[in-house]
């Protein structure tokens, strides 16, 4: 059994940000997570607010690699049939970045590996228990670790939060996603991001720097075509029912060769994202609707600030935990207000179930 000051659980951005922040604070930790960079994951929009967070971690140059690009133009069909353009020229600040999520997370993991204060355990967590004011973690391979403090970055699994706090689930939103390759390389696709509302949900698409098109469709499970994750023809039909997404695919020659992958995208959060000796970060604290475009930024922020709070708590400042909790709860409140406002802008499809459910946010 190996003992350390802090155990960080989870393989995502929040857990890696927390590990880096702990290293910067000089706090030894064990990061437990399975290897997780083989499959491309959705999440391509990185908000401008993420840049100072990366800078605080000493990762100023991570967005300068050829795999990422600055957002130059955004198109949206939301609340009107017309397509509205927002471009870099008309904005005072930048519009954020379109990133290669797999490359971004891989680079973060490389940075963690450079920190001697952080030990990496490549495995999944089997059980977590708090006994005698210490955390006891066992991995699927039977390895055992103990620590004074635990940072839960396990994503929507919330392995600690589900045991010690109440989970609030606001909706059951699901995302169907795919990464499309061009069949016709003679066409130079527009480096843009597009959001389109449709009767049973909404679409998001963004051209990655490697010329693949990331495409996502968000709806409720009961409104998704049955068997969509195994039916490429149903996926093609669904895309064909859009107004602008299908035009982009057809004009630029993107091929739809496989059915989409499916993932949970609903809004969930813990009533209290902290407790004695633990803090939840990233989606383990609060998972937001991807329409907010703040998922990765929130993961970075909670990872950095959660680790700082843990370090201060271990140094004899317990108020740091309460302060972190107050800031997370305040952020959730702002997000809920923004979600009501954004969904409230769409009035064309109010007779459809998806939008009737979202209209309830405003009630």
XYZ file of C-alpha atoms in Angstrom:
363
model
C 0.000 0.000 0.000
C 1.454 3.332 -1.076
C 0.722 6.528 0.833
C 0.757 10.111 -0.461
C -0.739 13.495 0.442
C -3.270 13.663 -2.410
C -4.842 11.180 -4.809
C -6.240 12.578 -8.065
C -8.742 10.297 -9.795
C -9.761 10.645 -13.440
C -8.253 10.723 -16.898
C -9.642 13.982 -18.261
C -8.625 17.607 -18.493
C -9.728 18.496 -14.956
C -7.666 15.734 -13.336
C -4.577 16.635 -15.354
C -4.972 20.337 -14.562
C -5.281 19.452 -10.870
C -2.157 17.302 -11.026
C -0.190 20.095 -12.678
C -1.473 22.628 -10.165
C -0.521 20.379 -7.235
C 2.962 20.019 -8.700
C 3.221 23.808 -8.941
C 2.178 24.023 -5.273
C 4.825 21.462 -4.306
C 2.284 18.901 -3.092
C 3.116 15.240 -3.837
C 0.263 13.295 -5.406
C -0.688 10.110 -7.195
C -2.731 10.463 -10.370
C -4.832 7.349 -11.062
C -6.357 7.022 -14.527
C -6.494 4.488 -17.343
C -4.846 5.266 -20.649
C -7.459 7.185 -22.603
C -6.185 8.766 -25.793
C -6.987 6.082 -28.371
C -10.500 7.218 -29.303
C -11.372 10.710 -30.487
C -13.756 12.468 -28.091
C -16.149 15.342 -28.723
C -15.185 18.748 -27.423
C -13.520 21.031 -29.932
C -14.440 24.532 -28.753
C -12.075 26.082 -26.236
C -13.261 29.429 -24.891
C -10.896 32.432 -24.655
C -11.126 32.239 -20.858
C -9.056 29.036 -20.990
C -5.927 30.879 -22.122
C -5.014 32.515 -18.766
C -5.669 29.183 -17.036
C -3.189 27.444 -19.326
C -0.747 30.277 -18.743
C -1.066 29.787 -14.979
C -0.044 26.146 -15.492
C 2.955 27.185 -17.558
C 1.392 25.878 -20.763
C 1.309 29.099 -22.789
C 2.519 27.373 -25.962
C 0.205 24.364 -25.953
C -2.292 26.002 -28.352
C 0.412 27.030 -30.812
C 0.841 23.543 -32.272
C -0.437 22.894 -35.829
C -3.246 20.689 -34.476
C -5.225 23.681 -33.146
C -6.445 26.927 -34.689
C -8.069 30.160 -33.648
C -11.772 30.518 -34.412
C -12.158 32.948 -37.298
C -15.873 32.696 -38.036
C -19.007 31.360 -36.338
C -22.301 30.702 -38.118
C -25.575 30.078 -36.332
C -29.171 29.385 -37.249
C -30.856 29.819 -33.898
C -34.209 31.517 -33.498
C -34.392 32.287 -37.230
C -34.109 30.422 -40.525
C -31.335 32.698 -41.705
C -27.659 31.982 -41.052
C -25.998 34.633 -38.893
C -22.240 35.194 -39.141
C -19.937 36.306 -36.354
C -16.319 36.775 -37.341
C -13.034 37.794 -35.789
C -13.006 41.158 -37.564
C -16.097 42.400 -35.760
C -15.066 41.271 -32.274
C -12.977 43.124 -29.722
C -11.424 39.892 -28.403
C -10.741 36.497 -29.937
C -13.459 33.891 -30.401
C -11.520 31.083 -28.814
C -9.961 28.013 -30.394
C -10.956 24.908 -32.299
C -8.748 22.198 -30.859
C -7.903 18.599 -31.528
C -9.173 17.203 -28.211
C -7.057 14.028 -28.354
C -3.858 15.959 -29.048
C -4.676 18.544 -26.374
C -5.203 15.930 -23.669
C -2.128 13.974 -24.756
C 0.016 17.094 -24.409
C -1.406 17.731 -20.935
C -0.548 14.170 -19.891
C 3.020 14.658 -21.166
C 3.328 17.757 -19.006
C 2.110 15.859 -15.937
C 4.696 13.152 -16.626
C 7.456 15.792 -16.407
C 6.495 16.710 -12.822
C 8.489 14.602 -10.321
C 5.970 15.362 -7.552
C 3.251 13.443 -9.441
C 3.271 9.639 -9.689
C 1.108 8.124 -12.420
C -0.842 4.922 -11.942
C -2.244 3.719 -15.269
C -5.305 1.846 -14.082
C -9.000 2.308 -13.331
C -10.348 2.786 -9.821
C -12.314 -0.155 -8.409
C -13.245 1.249 -5.000
C -12.905 4.370 -2.849
C -13.401 4.508 0.921
C -12.764 7.058 3.657
C -11.607 5.432 6.893
C -9.971 7.078 9.914
C -9.694 10.434 8.125
C -7.755 8.884 5.234
C -8.751 7.829 1.750
C -8.222 4.245 0.637
C -8.293 3.620 -3.096
C -8.041 0.226 -4.788
C -7.513 -0.125 -8.520
C -8.879 -2.808 -10.825
C -5.426 -4.420 -10.866
C -5.499 -4.678 -7.065
C -3.093 -1.835 -6.293
C -3.835 0.021 -3.062
C -3.188 3.664 -2.196
C -3.956 5.898 0.759
C -3.966 9.690 0.995
C -4.998 12.544 3.255
C -7.001 14.213 0.493
C -8.807 13.041 -2.647
C -9.608 15.063 -5.759
C -12.429 13.494 -7.778
C -11.980 14.174 -11.488
C -13.793 11.018 -12.573
C -16.212 12.872 -14.840
C -19.880 11.982 -14.947
C -19.146 8.778 -12.983
C -18.631 10.985 -9.885
C -17.156 8.086 -7.939
C -16.785 10.086 -4.723
C -19.540 12.678 -5.134
C -22.241 10.062 -5.664
C -21.373 8.572 -2.257
C -21.129 11.788 -0.271
C -23.409 14.330 -1.982
C -26.766 14.582 -3.741
C -26.752 14.492 -7.531
C -29.027 16.908 -9.395
C -29.897 15.888 -12.978
C -31.529 18.684 -14.985
C -32.123 16.852 -18.265
C -31.205 13.721 -20.223
C -29.488 15.339 -23.217
C -27.470 12.958 -25.388
C -24.916 13.819 -28.093
C -24.408 11.748 -31.246
C -21.017 12.602 -32.714
C -18.669 11.706 -35.539
C -15.509 12.929 -37.252
C -15.937 13.025 -41.018
C -13.256 12.772 -43.719
C -13.434 14.416 -47.129
C -14.124 12.292 -50.198
C -13.390 15.173 -52.547
C -10.056 16.772 -51.664
C -10.362 19.282 -54.496
C -12.683 21.375 -52.337
C -11.149 23.501 -49.603
C -13.678 23.394 -46.734
C -14.529 26.573 -44.866
C -12.648 26.821 -41.539
C -15.765 27.648 -39.571
C -17.994 26.595 -36.698
C -21.735 26.156 -37.218
C -24.625 25.786 -34.756
C -28.108 24.975 -36.067
C -31.341 24.472 -34.150
C -33.777 21.899 -35.578
C -37.196 20.625 -34.409
C -35.908 17.804 -32.188
C -32.586 19.244 -31.007
C -29.598 21.088 -32.367
C -26.445 20.537 -34.421
C -22.869 21.643 -33.950
C -20.069 21.271 -36.500
C -16.508 22.556 -36.605
C -13.687 22.091 -39.100
C -10.579 20.832 -37.343
C -7.129 21.929 -38.393
C -6.446 18.478 -39.923
C -9.480 19.035 -42.233
C -11.760 16.556 -40.495
C -15.231 17.825 -39.700
C -16.380 17.287 -36.123
C -20.159 16.940 -36.131
C -22.504 16.624 -33.141
C -26.260 16.248 -32.818
C -27.820 16.878 -29.395
C -31.294 15.700 -28.427
C -33.106 13.691 -25.770
C -32.798 9.873 -25.811
C -36.484 9.274 -26.573
C -36.273 11.673 -29.542
C -33.218 10.055 -31.105
C -33.803 7.550 -33.946
C -33.915 4.053 -32.495
C -30.593 2.225 -32.880
C -28.822 5.332 -34.184
C -25.454 4.255 -32.791
C -25.503 1.199 -35.051
C -27.299 2.512 -38.130
C -25.352 4.644 -40.610
C -28.425 5.078 -42.829
C -30.414 6.538 -39.920
C -27.466 8.889 -39.284
C -27.470 9.988 -42.932
C -31.219 10.566 -42.804
C -30.919 12.634 -39.641
C -28.183 14.802 -41.172
C -30.264 15.171 -44.309
C -33.104 16.719 -42.295
C -30.912 19.676 -41.291
C -30.918 22.877 -43.319
C -27.278 24.038 -43.211
C -25.264 21.126 -41.810
C -26.129 18.913 -44.771
C -25.229 21.683 -47.235
C -21.790 22.022 -45.665
C -21.181 18.289 -45.905
C -22.373 18.040 -49.491
C -20.593 21.150 -50.777
C -17.257 20.158 -49.233
C -17.564 16.451 -50.015
C -17.539 14.965 -46.530
C -18.304 11.240 -46.363
C -20.713 9.679 -43.873
C -19.255 6.172 -43.602
C -20.062 5.120 -40.049
C -22.837 5.466 -37.479
C -22.168 8.008 -34.739
C -20.928 7.417 -31.232
C -23.256 8.413 -28.404
C -22.427 10.096 -25.115
C -24.288 11.717 -22.252
C -24.424 15.511 -22.536
C -27.020 16.474 -19.939
C -26.679 18.993 -17.150
C -25.785 17.366 -13.825
C -24.165 18.736 -10.708
C -23.559 17.909 -7.070
C -25.413 19.678 -4.297
C -22.070 20.103 -2.545
C -18.906 19.572 -4.648
C -16.724 19.267 -1.531
C -16.625 17.453 1.777
C -14.204 16.408 4.526
C -10.961 15.635 2.742
C -12.332 15.714 -0.808
C -13.144 18.007 -3.701
C -14.912 17.305 -6.991
C -13.633 18.938 -10.178
C -14.663 19.042 -13.833
C -17.742 17.030 -14.786
C -17.541 15.260 -11.431
C -18.594 18.572 -9.861
C -20.816 19.962 -12.610
C -21.359 18.730 -16.165
C -22.805 21.342 -18.492
C -24.831 21.265 -21.699
C -22.270 21.473 -24.568
C -24.179 24.476 -25.914
C -22.433 26.492 -23.200
C -19.010 25.844 -24.850
C -17.459 26.066 -21.387
C -16.925 22.390 -20.586
C -13.159 22.308 -21.082
C -12.659 25.763 -19.592
C -14.618 24.723 -16.500
C -12.522 21.559 -16.317
C -9.321 23.616 -16.346
C -10.623 26.146 -13.818
C -11.972 23.619 -11.327
C -8.817 21.518 -11.708
C -6.538 24.477 -10.962
C -8.652 26.034 -8.207
C -9.636 22.725 -6.640
C -5.986 21.706 -6.349
C -5.087 25.065 -4.806
C -7.891 24.681 -2.277
C -6.704 21.159 -1.429
C -3.128 22.375 -0.946
C -4.267 25.187 1.361
C -6.479 22.814 3.321
C -3.552 20.451 3.889
C -1.524 23.439 5.077
C -4.082 24.280 7.758
C -6.535 26.585 5.936
C -9.865 24.683 5.914
C -11.781 27.766 4.742
C -10.267 27.263 1.287
C -12.614 24.305 0.726
C -15.706 26.375 1.512
C -14.486 29.196 -0.713
C -13.996 26.787 -3.614
C -17.477 25.373 -3.064
C -19.059 28.825 -3.042
C -17.371 29.728 -6.328
C -18.469 26.482 -7.992
C -22.066 26.885 -6.799
C -22.064 30.492 -8.030
C -20.757 29.336 -11.418
C -23.536 26.751 -11.682
C -26.115 29.440 -10.949
C -24.728 31.675 -13.717
C -24.700 28.754 -16.131
C -28.341 27.911 -15.382
C -29.336 31.512 -16.063
C -27.384 31.546 -19.334
C -28.928 28.230 -20.393
C -32.452 29.590 -19.883
C -31.590 32.684 -21.896
C -29.989 30.826 -24.822
C -32.681 28.155 -25.188
C -35.288 30.878 -24.754
C -34.130 32.544 -27.969
C -35.485 29.696 -30.098
C -39.240 30.102 -30.765
C -39.695 28.311 -34.104
C -40.176 24.806 -32.707
C -42.141 25.374 -29.527
C -44.679 22.689 -30.459
C -41.945 20.023 -30.467
C -41.144 18.045 -27.307
C -37.452 18.945 -27.176
C -38.139 22.680 -27.099
C -41.179 22.402 -24.825
C -38.924 20.745 -22.264
C -36.348 23.518 -22.601
C -39.029 26.172 -22.350
C -39.698 24.845 -18.852
C -36.281 26.247 -17.860
C -37.782 29.724 -18.041
C -40.829 28.866 -15.918
